[in-house]
Amino acid sequence: MTVAEPAPKPITSGKDPRFAPTLYAHVGQQGSWTLDYYRQHGGYEAVKRAFAMGPDAVIDEVKKSGLRGRGGAGFATGLKWSFMPLKDGKQHYIICNADESEPGSFKDRYLLSEDPHQLIEGMLIAGYAMRASVGYIYIRGEYVHAAERMWAAIFEARAAGLLGKNVLGSGFDFELQVHRGAGAYICGEETALMNSLEGLRANPRLKPPFPAAAGLYGLPTTINNVETFCAATQILKYGADWHTGMGTEKSRGMKLFQISGPVRRPGVYELPLGTTFRELIYDWAGGPLEEMKAIIPGGSSCPMLPWDEKTLDTPMDYESVAAAGSMLGTGGVTLIPKADCIVNATWNLVRFYGHESCGKCTPCREGISSWMTRMYEKLVRGRGQPGDVDLILDMSDNIGGRSFCALADACLGPVLSSIKLFREEYDVLAQTGQPMYPARRRWRES
């Protein structure tokens, strides 16, 4: 029996190891997307360690690490992997959800284009652990450059014996393909993604059955996000204990936080879970360029939080953000300036969700795409009247929790939170037809 090699220590360059990047360690480096560069920097050593450990031990290691899905839901990754049947004799699939379409999220695109072999290695490890011999990377259609880089990396890996039959002499076979989407946000929902991959209309499926029982082509399937697979690579490389040494008790490890809006240094920052909003905004992003009034903490579907001391000192982990009344989501932090009309900002999000609805269920098709969009357009064009805000709240009660998938609820996150925090702005606009902050009115005029 082959004994697994001990995990190497991560390179910290003499800095605090909590802040040593691993997922983004090579992003922006010349040639980082090539196989030669990746192997020179320890690439494909993690999968060798996985082969030496055995598939069950790999799942146990991921469980021990405390890794939670980085695509938004935050479900325990090792537990999710263990749901796959082990000895059913069926073809198993794994899918990487690279359909990064959530407004405010832009972390995965750099992993795909700058470090594609890290993702391939993570999918190799996951496929081996779950006895899946075929993997698909479902990539957002607009990510043309990233898709080209992924294909080039797959060809390199296949030529080097890292994909295909008997990978690295392990006896494990694994094939990997890239599938480009057509620009539909709904494909971020895993069952809609599988329908699209099968060549069907991208509508969500009824659950149960869940993908682990009947997924792609009706066979056992597990879907994870790009960042999740890449994190698995680092966990197998450095060990579960290394991963549990970062973050909080229930939210372990590092996370790719994105920040956009009027700050000095917008971008992606790899930081431990539990870092506060204040640290991200001021210490890393350089601070806001103007006075703010709200934060969207994890992508457009997450309820807004007020810009105050309590919010700024909230740790960015799954439990703390939930306790504050929102969600960590994908970690896409968006700042909303005080001088912007909150109704207009919310209308921008409502229009997005209305446009991206697949139209399968009535609450989303009629409630979001039609009524909610029209109500916001009526308000921002100065045609509102007293009672419109209460009507929006009443509509939300009839939509929330009643749609086939989570898209309608995602739209209601910013709607309900913006009304709760800034009801006065809504009422003034509905009653007078004029926004409280007219200086930056950027609406389409009638």
Coordinates of C-alpha atoms in Angstrom, one line a residue:
M1 CA 0.0 0.0 0.0
T2 CA 1.3 3.4 -1.0
V3 CA 1.7 5.9 1.9
A4 CA 0.6 9.5 1.3
E5 CA 3.4 12.0 1.4
P6 CA 3.2 14.6 4.2
A7 CA 1.6 17.9 3.1
P8 CA 4.1 20.6 2.3
K9 CA 4.1 23.9 4.1
P10 CA 2.6 26.9 2.2
I11 CA 4.9 29.6 1.0
T12 CA 4.3 32.8 3.1
S13 CA 7.2 35.0 2.0
G14 CA 7.8 36.0 5.6
K15 CA 4.3 37.5 5.9
D16 CA 1.4 36.6 8.2
P17 CA 0.5 33.2 6.9
R18 CA -3.2 34.1 7.3
F19 CA -2.9 36.5 4.4
A20 CA -0.7 34.4 2.1
P21 CA -2.6 33.9 -1.1
T22 CA -3.0 30.4 -2.4
L23 CA -5.9 30.4 -4.8
Y24 CA -4.6 33.7 -6.3
A25 CA -0.9 33.1 -5.7
H26 CA 0.0 33.0 -9.4
V27 CA -2.8 35.2 -10.9
G28 CA -1.2 37.9 -13.0
Q29 CA 2.2 36.1 -13.4
Q30 CA 3.6 35.6 -16.9
G31 CA 2.8 32.2 -18.2
S32 CA 0.8 31.1 -15.1
W33 CA -1.8 29.4 -17.4
T34 CA 0.7 26.9 -18.8
L35 CA 1.5 23.4 -17.6
D36 CA 5.2 24.1 -17.3
Y37 CA 4.7 27.0 -15.0
Y38 CA 2.1 25.2 -12.9
R39 CA 4.4 22.1 -12.4
Q40 CA 7.3 24.3 -11.6
H41 CA 5.3 25.7 -8.7
G42 CA 4.1 22.4 -7.3
G43 CA 1.3 21.7 -9.6
Y44 CA -0.3 18.2 -9.7
E45 CA 1.4 17.2 -6.5
A46 CA -1.9 17.4 -4.6
V47 CA -3.6 14.8 -6.9
K48 CA -0.6 12.5 -6.4
R49 CA -1.2 12.8 -2.7
A50 CA -4.9 12.1 -3.3
F51 CA -4.1 8.9 -5.3
A52 CA -1.9 7.7 -2.4
M53 CA -4.6 8.4 0.2
G54 CA -7.5 6.6 -1.5
P55 CA -10.9 8.1 -2.5
D56 CA -12.6 7.7 0.9
A57 CA -9.7 9.3 2.7
V58 CA -9.8 12.2 0.3
I59 CA -13.5 12.9 1.2
D60 CA -12.6 12.6 4.9
E61 CA -9.8 15.1 4.4
V62 CA -12.2 17.6 2.8
K63 CA -14.7 17.0 5.5
K64 CA -12.0 17.6 8.2
S65 CA -11.0 20.8 6.5
G66 CA -14.4 22.4 7.0
L67 CA -14.5 23.6 3.4
R68 CA -17.9 25.0 2.5
G69 CA -19.1 25.7 -1.1
R70 CA -17.9 29.0 -2.4
G71 CA -20.6 29.5 -5.0
G72 CA -23.1 31.1 -2.6
A73 CA -24.9 28.5 -0.6
G74 CA -22.0 27.6 1.8
F75 CA -22.9 23.9 2.0
A76 CA -20.3 21.6 3.5
T77 CA -18.3 20.3 0.5
G78 CA -17.0 17.1 2.0
L79 CA -20.6 16.1 3.1
K80 CA -21.8 16.9 -0.4
W81 CA -19.2 14.7 -2.0
S82 CA -20.2 11.9 0.4
F83 CA -23.7 11.9 -1.0
M84 CA -22.5 10.3 -4.3
P85 CA -23.3 6.5 -4.3
L86 CA -20.1 4.5 -4.1
K87 CA -20.8 1.1 -5.6
D88 CA -23.8 1.5 -7.8
G89 CA -22.0 0.5 -11.0
K90 CA -23.3 3.7 -12.8
Q91 CA -21.4 6.4 -14.7
H92 CA -20.7 9.3 -12.3
Y93 CA -20.3 12.9 -13.4
I94 CA -18.8 16.0 -11.8
I95 CA -19.6 19.5 -13.1
C96 CA -17.8 22.8 -12.4
N97 CA -20.3 25.7 -12.3
A98 CA -18.2 28.4 -14.0
D99 CA -21.3 30.4 -15.1
E100 CA -20.3 33.4 -13.1
S101 CA -23.3 35.8 -13.7
E102 CA -24.2 37.2 -10.3
P103 CA -23.9 41.0 -10.5
G104 CA -21.0 42.0 -8.2
S105 CA -19.2 38.7 -8.6
F106 CA -16.0 38.4 -10.8
K107 CA -13.6 36.2 -8.9
D108 CA -13.8 33.0 -10.9
R109 CA -12.9 34.5 -14.3
Y110 CA -9.3 35.1 -13.1
L111 CA -8.9 31.5 -11.9
L112 CA -10.2 30.2 -15.2
S113 CA -8.0 32.4 -17.4
E114 CA -4.9 32.8 -15.2
D115 CA -4.6 29.4 -13.4
P116 CA -6.7 26.8 -15.2
H117 CA -4.5 23.9 -14.2
Q118 CA -5.4 24.5 -10.5
L119 CA -9.1 23.9 -11.4
I120 CA -8.3 20.9 -13.5
E121 CA -6.3 19.4 -10.6
G122 CA -9.2 20.1 -8.2
M123 CA -11.7 18.4 -10.5
L124 CA -9.3 15.4 -10.8
I125 CA -9.2 15.1 -7.0
A126 CA -13.0 15.4 -6.8
G127 CA -13.6 13.0 -9.6
Y128 CA -11.3 10.4 -8.0
A129 CA -13.0 10.8 -4.6
M130 CA -16.5 10.5 -6.0
R131 CA -15.6 7.7 -8.6
A132 CA -16.5 10.1 -11.4
S133 CA -14.7 9.5 -14.7
V134 CA -16.2 12.4 -16.7
G135 CA -16.2 16.1 -15.8
Y136 CA -17.6 19.2 -17.4
I137 CA -16.8 22.8 -17.0
Y138 CA -19.9 24.9 -17.7
I139 CA -18.5 28.3 -18.4
R140 CA -20.3 31.6 -18.9
G141 CA -20.7 32.3 -22.6
E142 CA -19.2 35.7 -22.4
Y143 CA -16.0 34.3 -20.9
V144 CA -14.5 33.6 -24.4
H145 CA -10.8 34.2 -23.3
A146 CA -11.2 32.1 -20.2
A147 CA -12.8 29.2 -22.2
E148 CA -9.9 29.3 -24.7
R149 CA -7.4 29.2 -21.8
M150 CA -9.3 26.2 -20.3
W151 CA -9.3 24.3 -23.5
A152 CA -5.5 24.9 -24.0
A153 CA -4.8 23.7 -20.4
I154 CA -7.0 20.6 -21.0
F155 CA -5.0 19.7 -24.2
E156 CA -1.8 20.2 -22.3
A157 CA -2.9 18.0 -19.4
R158 CA -4.2 15.3 -21.7
A159 CA -0.9 15.2 -23.6
A160 CA 1.0 14.9 -20.4
G161 CA -1.0 11.9 -19.2
L162 CA -2.9 14.0 -16.5
L163 CA -6.2 13.4 -18.2
G164 CA -7.6 10.4 -20.1
K165 CA -6.8 6.7 -19.3
N166 CA -4.8 5.7 -16.3
V167 CA -4.0 9.2 -15.0
L168 CA -0.4 9.2 -13.7
G169 CA -0.4 5.4 -13.6
S170 CA -3.1 5.4 -10.9
G171 CA -5.6 3.2 -12.7
F172 CA -8.1 6.1 -12.6
D173 CA -9.6 7.3 -15.8
F174 CA -10.8 10.9 -16.1
E175 CA -12.0 13.0 -19.1
L176 CA -12.8 16.7 -19.0
Q177 CA -14.7 18.9 -21.4
V178 CA -15.6 22.6 -21.6
H179 CA -19.1 23.7 -22.4
R180 CA -19.9 27.3 -23.1
G181 CA -23.2 28.7 -22.0
A182 CA -25.3 31.2 -23.9
G183 CA -25.5 34.0 -21.4
A184 CA -28.4 32.9 -19.2
Y185 CA -28.2 33.8 -15.5
I186 CA -30.6 31.0 -14.7
C187 CA -27.9 28.4 -15.6
G188 CA -26.2 29.3 -12.3
E189 CA -29.0 27.1 -10.8
E190 CA -27.5 23.6 -10.9
T191 CA -30.5 21.8 -12.4
A192 CA -31.0 24.4 -15.1
L193 CA -27.3 24.1 -15.8
M194 CA -27.7 20.3 -16.3
N195 CA -30.6 20.8 -18.6
S196 CA -28.6 23.3 -20.7
L197 CA -25.7 20.9 -20.8
E198 CA -28.0 18.2 -22.1
G199 CA -29.1 20.5 -24.9
L200 CA -32.5 21.3 -23.3
R201 CA -34.1 24.6 -22.4
A202 CA -32.4 25.9 -19.3
N203 CA -35.3 25.5 -16.9
P204 CA -34.8 24.3 -13.3
R205 CA -35.8 20.8 -12.4
L206 CA -38.0 19.7 -9.5
K207 CA -36.0 18.4 -6.5
P208 CA -36.0 15.7 -5.3
P209 CA -34.4 13.7 -6.9
F210 CA -31.2 15.6 -6.1
P211 CA -28.3 15.6 -8.6
A212 CA -26.3 13.1 -6.5
A213 CA -29.1 10.5 -7.2
A214 CA -30.3 11.6 -10.6
G215 CA -28.4 14.5 -12.2
L216 CA -26.8 14.8 -15.7
Y217 CA -28.5 12.3 -18.0
G218 CA -30.3 10.9 -15.0
L219 CA -27.0 9.7 -13.4
P220 CA -25.3 10.6 -10.2
T221 CA -23.8 14.1 -10.4
T222 CA -22.1 16.6 -8.1
I223 CA -21.8 20.3 -9.0
N224 CA -19.3 22.7 -7.3
N225 CA -18.1 26.2 -8.0
V226 CA -14.7 27.1 -9.5
E227 CA -13.4 28.4 -6.2
T228 CA -14.5 25.3 -4.4
F229 CA -12.6 23.0 -6.6
C230 CA -9.5 25.2 -6.5
A231 CA -9.8 25.2 -2.7
A232 CA -9.9 21.4 -2.7
T233 CA -6.6 21.4 -4.6
Q234 CA -4.9 23.5 -1.9
I235 CA -6.4 21.4 0.9
L236 CA -5.0 18.2 -0.6
K237 CA -1.7 20.0 -1.1
Y238 CA -1.2 21.5 2.3
G239 CA -3.6 19.4 4.5
A240 CA -6.9 19.9 6.3
D241 CA -5.2 21.2 9.4
W242 CA -3.7 24.1 7.4
H243 CA -7.2 25.0 6.2
T244 CA -8.8 24.8 9.6
G245 CA -6.2 27.2 10.9
M246 CA -7.7 30.0 9.0
G247 CA -11.2 31.6 9.3
T248 CA -13.6 31.1 12.1
E249 CA -14.9 28.1 13.9
K250 CA -17.7 27.4 11.5
S251 CA -16.4 29.2 8.4
R252 CA -13.0 27.8 7.7
G253 CA -10.3 28.9 5.3
M254 CA -9.7 31.7 2.9
K255 CA -12.3 33.3 0.6
L256 CA -12.1 35.4 -2.5
F257 CA -13.9 38.7 -1.7
Q258 CA -14.7 41.1 -4.5
I259 CA -15.4 44.7 -3.9
S260 CA -16.9 47.2 -6.4
G261 CA -18.3 50.7 -6.3
P262 CA -16.6 54.0 -5.5
V263 CA -13.5 52.7 -3.6
R264 CA -9.9 53.5 -4.3
R265 CA -8.8 49.9 -5.2
P266 CA -11.8 47.8 -6.4
G267 CA -10.9 44.2 -7.2
V268 CA -10.6 40.7 -5.7
Y269 CA -8.9 40.1 -2.3
E270 CA -8.1 36.6 -0.9
L271 CA -8.7 36.9 2.8
P272 CA -9.6 34.7 5.7
L273 CA -13.3 34.2 6.4
G274 CA -14.1 36.4 9.4
T275 CA -12.3 39.4 8.1
T276 CA -14.5 42.4 8.8
F277 CA -16.1 44.7 6.1
R278 CA -14.1 47.5 7.6
E279 CA -10.8 45.7 7.0
L280 CA -11.8 44.9 3.4
I281 CA -13.0 48.3 2.5
Y282 CA -10.4 50.5 4.3
D283 CA -7.3 48.3 4.8
W284 CA -7.4 46.5 1.5
A285 CA -9.5 48.5 -0.9
G286 CA -8.2 51.9 0.3
G287 CA -11.5 53.3 1.6
P288 CA -14.6 54.8 -0.1
L289 CA -14.3 57.8 -2.4
E290 CA -17.5 59.4 -1.2
E291 CA -20.1 59.1 1.6
M292 CA -21.9 55.7 1.5
K293 CA -25.4 54.6 2.7
A294 CA -25.6 50.8 2.0
I295 CA -23.6 47.7 1.3
I296 CA -24.6 44.7 -0.7
P297 CA -22.5 42.0 1.1
G298 CA -22.4 39.0 -1.2
G299 CA -23.7 39.6 -4.7
S300 CA -26.9 41.3 -6.0
S301 CA -29.2 38.7 -4.5
C302 CA -28.2 39.4 -0.9
P303 CA -30.2 41.9 1.2
M304 CA -28.6 45.3 1.6
L305 CA -27.1 46.3 4.9
P306 CA -26.9 49.9 6.2
W307 CA -23.6 51.7 6.2
D308 CA -22.9 52.1 9.9
E309 CA -20.4 51.1 12.5
K310 CA -22.2 47.8 13.3
T311 CA -22.1 46.7 9.7
L312 CA -18.5 47.7 9.1
D313 CA -17.4 45.7 12.1
T314 CA -19.4 42.6 11.1
P315 CA -17.1 39.6 10.3
M316 CA -17.5 38.3 6.7
D317 CA -18.4 34.8 7.5
Y318 CA -21.5 32.8 6.8
E319 CA -22.9 33.0 10.4
S320 CA -22.1 36.6 11.2
V321 CA -23.5 38.0 7.9
A322 CA -26.7 35.9 8.4
A323 CA -27.0 37.2 11.9
A324 CA -26.8 40.8 10.5
G325 CA -29.7 40.1 8.2
S326 CA -28.1 39.2 4.9
M327 CA -26.0 36.5 3.3
L328 CA -22.3 36.1 2.5
G329 CA -23.2 34.7 -1.0
T330 CA -20.3 34.8 -3.4
G331 CA -18.5 37.4 -1.4
G332 CA -19.2 40.2 -3.9
V333 CA -19.3 43.4 -1.9
T334 CA -20.9 46.4 -3.6
L335 CA -21.0 49.8 -2.1
I336 CA -23.9 52.2 -2.7
P337 CA -23.2 55.9 -2.4
K338 CA -25.4 58.2 -0.4
A339 CA -25.9 60.5 -3.4
D340 CA -27.5 57.7 -5.5
C341 CA -31.2 57.1 -5.5
I342 CA -31.9 53.8 -3.8
V343 CA -35.1 53.2 -5.8
N344 CA -33.2 53.6 -9.1
A345 CA -30.4 51.3 -7.8
T346 CA -32.9 48.7 -6.9
W347 CA -34.8 49.0 -10.2
N348 CA -31.5 48.2 -11.9
L349 CA -31.4 44.9 -10.1
V350 CA -35.1 44.2 -10.5
R351 CA -34.8 44.7 -14.3
F352 CA -31.9 42.3 -14.3
Y353 CA -33.8 39.5 -12.6
G354 CA -36.9 40.2 -14.6
H355 CA -34.9 39.8 -17.8
E356 CA -33.1 36.7 -16.6
S357 CA -36.2 34.8 -15.4
C358 CA -36.7 31.6 -17.4
G359 CA -40.5 32.1 -17.2
K360 CA -41.3 28.6 -16.0
C361 CA -43.3 29.5 -12.9
T362 CA -46.0 32.1 -12.4
P363 CA -44.6 33.9 -9.4
C364 CA -41.4 34.7 -11.3
R365 CA -42.8 35.1 -14.8
E366 CA -45.7 37.4 -13.8
G367 CA -44.5 38.7 -10.4
I368 CA -40.9 39.6 -11.2
S369 CA -40.7 39.9 -15.0
S370 CA -44.0 41.8 -15.3
W371 CA -45.5 43.4 -12.1
M372 CA -42.4 44.1 -10.1
T373 CA -40.5 45.6 -13.0
R374 CA -43.5 47.7 -14.0
M375 CA -44.0 49.0 -10.5
Y376 CA -40.3 50.2 -10.2
E377 CA -40.4 51.7 -13.7
K378 CA -43.6 53.6 -12.7
L379 CA -41.8 55.0 -9.6
V380 CA -38.5 56.0 -11.1
R381 CA -40.2 57.8 -14.0
G382 CA -42.2 60.0 -11.6
R383 CA -45.6 58.3 -12.1
G384 CA -45.9 56.8 -8.7
Q385 CA -48.7 57.5 -6.3
P386 CA -49.3 56.9 -2.5
G387 CA -49.8 53.2 -1.8
D388 CA -47.4 52.0 -4.5
V389 CA -44.7 51.0 -1.9
D390 CA -47.3 49.0 0.1
L391 CA -48.4 47.4 -3.1
I392 CA -44.8 46.3 -3.8
L393 CA -44.6 44.8 -0.3
D394 CA -47.9 43.0 -0.8
M395 CA -46.7 41.6 -4.1
S396 CA -43.5 40.4 -2.4
D397 CA -45.5 38.5 0.1
N398 CA -47.2 36.6 -2.7
I399 CA -44.0 35.9 -4.6
G400 CA -41.5 35.0 -1.8
G401 CA -41.1 31.3 -1.2
R402 CA -43.5 30.4 -4.0
S403 CA -41.3 30.3 -7.1
F404 CA -39.9 27.1 -8.6
C405 CA -36.3 28.1 -7.9
A406 CA -34.6 30.7 -5.9
L407 CA -34.5 33.4 -8.6
A408 CA -37.6 35.3 -7.4
D409 CA -36.4 35.2 -3.8
A410 CA -33.0 36.5 -5.1
C411 CA -34.8 39.5 -6.6
L412 CA -36.7 40.2 -3.4
G413 CA -33.5 40.4 -1.3
P414 CA -32.6 43.9 -2.5
V415 CA -36.2 45.0 -2.9
L416 CA -37.4 44.3 0.7
S417 CA -34.1 45.4 2.3
S418 CA -34.0 48.7 0.4
I419 CA -37.6 49.5 1.5
K420 CA -36.8 48.5 5.1
L421 CA -33.7 50.7 5.2
F422 CA -34.8 53.6 3.0
R423 CA -38.6 53.8 3.1
E424 CA -38.5 57.5 3.2
E425 CA -36.8 57.6 -0.3
Y426 CA -39.5 55.4 -1.7
D427 CA -42.4 57.4 -0.1
V428 CA -41.0 60.8 -1.3
L429 CA -40.6 59.5 -4.9
A430 CA -44.1 57.9 -4.9
Q431 CA -45.8 61.0 -3.5
T432 CA -43.9 63.8 -5.3
G433 CA -42.5 62.1 -8.4
Q434 CA -39.1 63.5 -7.5
P435 CA -36.2 61.6 -6.0
M436 CA -34.5 62.7 -2.8
Y437 CA -31.2 62.7 -4.6
P438 CA -31.9 64.2 -8.0
A439 CA -28.3 65.4 -8.8
R440 CA -27.3 61.9 -9.9
R441 CA -30.4 60.9 -11.7
R442 CA -29.4 58.5 -14.4
W443 CA -32.7 57.1 -15.5
R444 CA -34.0 56.5 -18.9
E445 CA -36.4 59.4 -19.5
S446 CA -39.9 58.9 -21.0

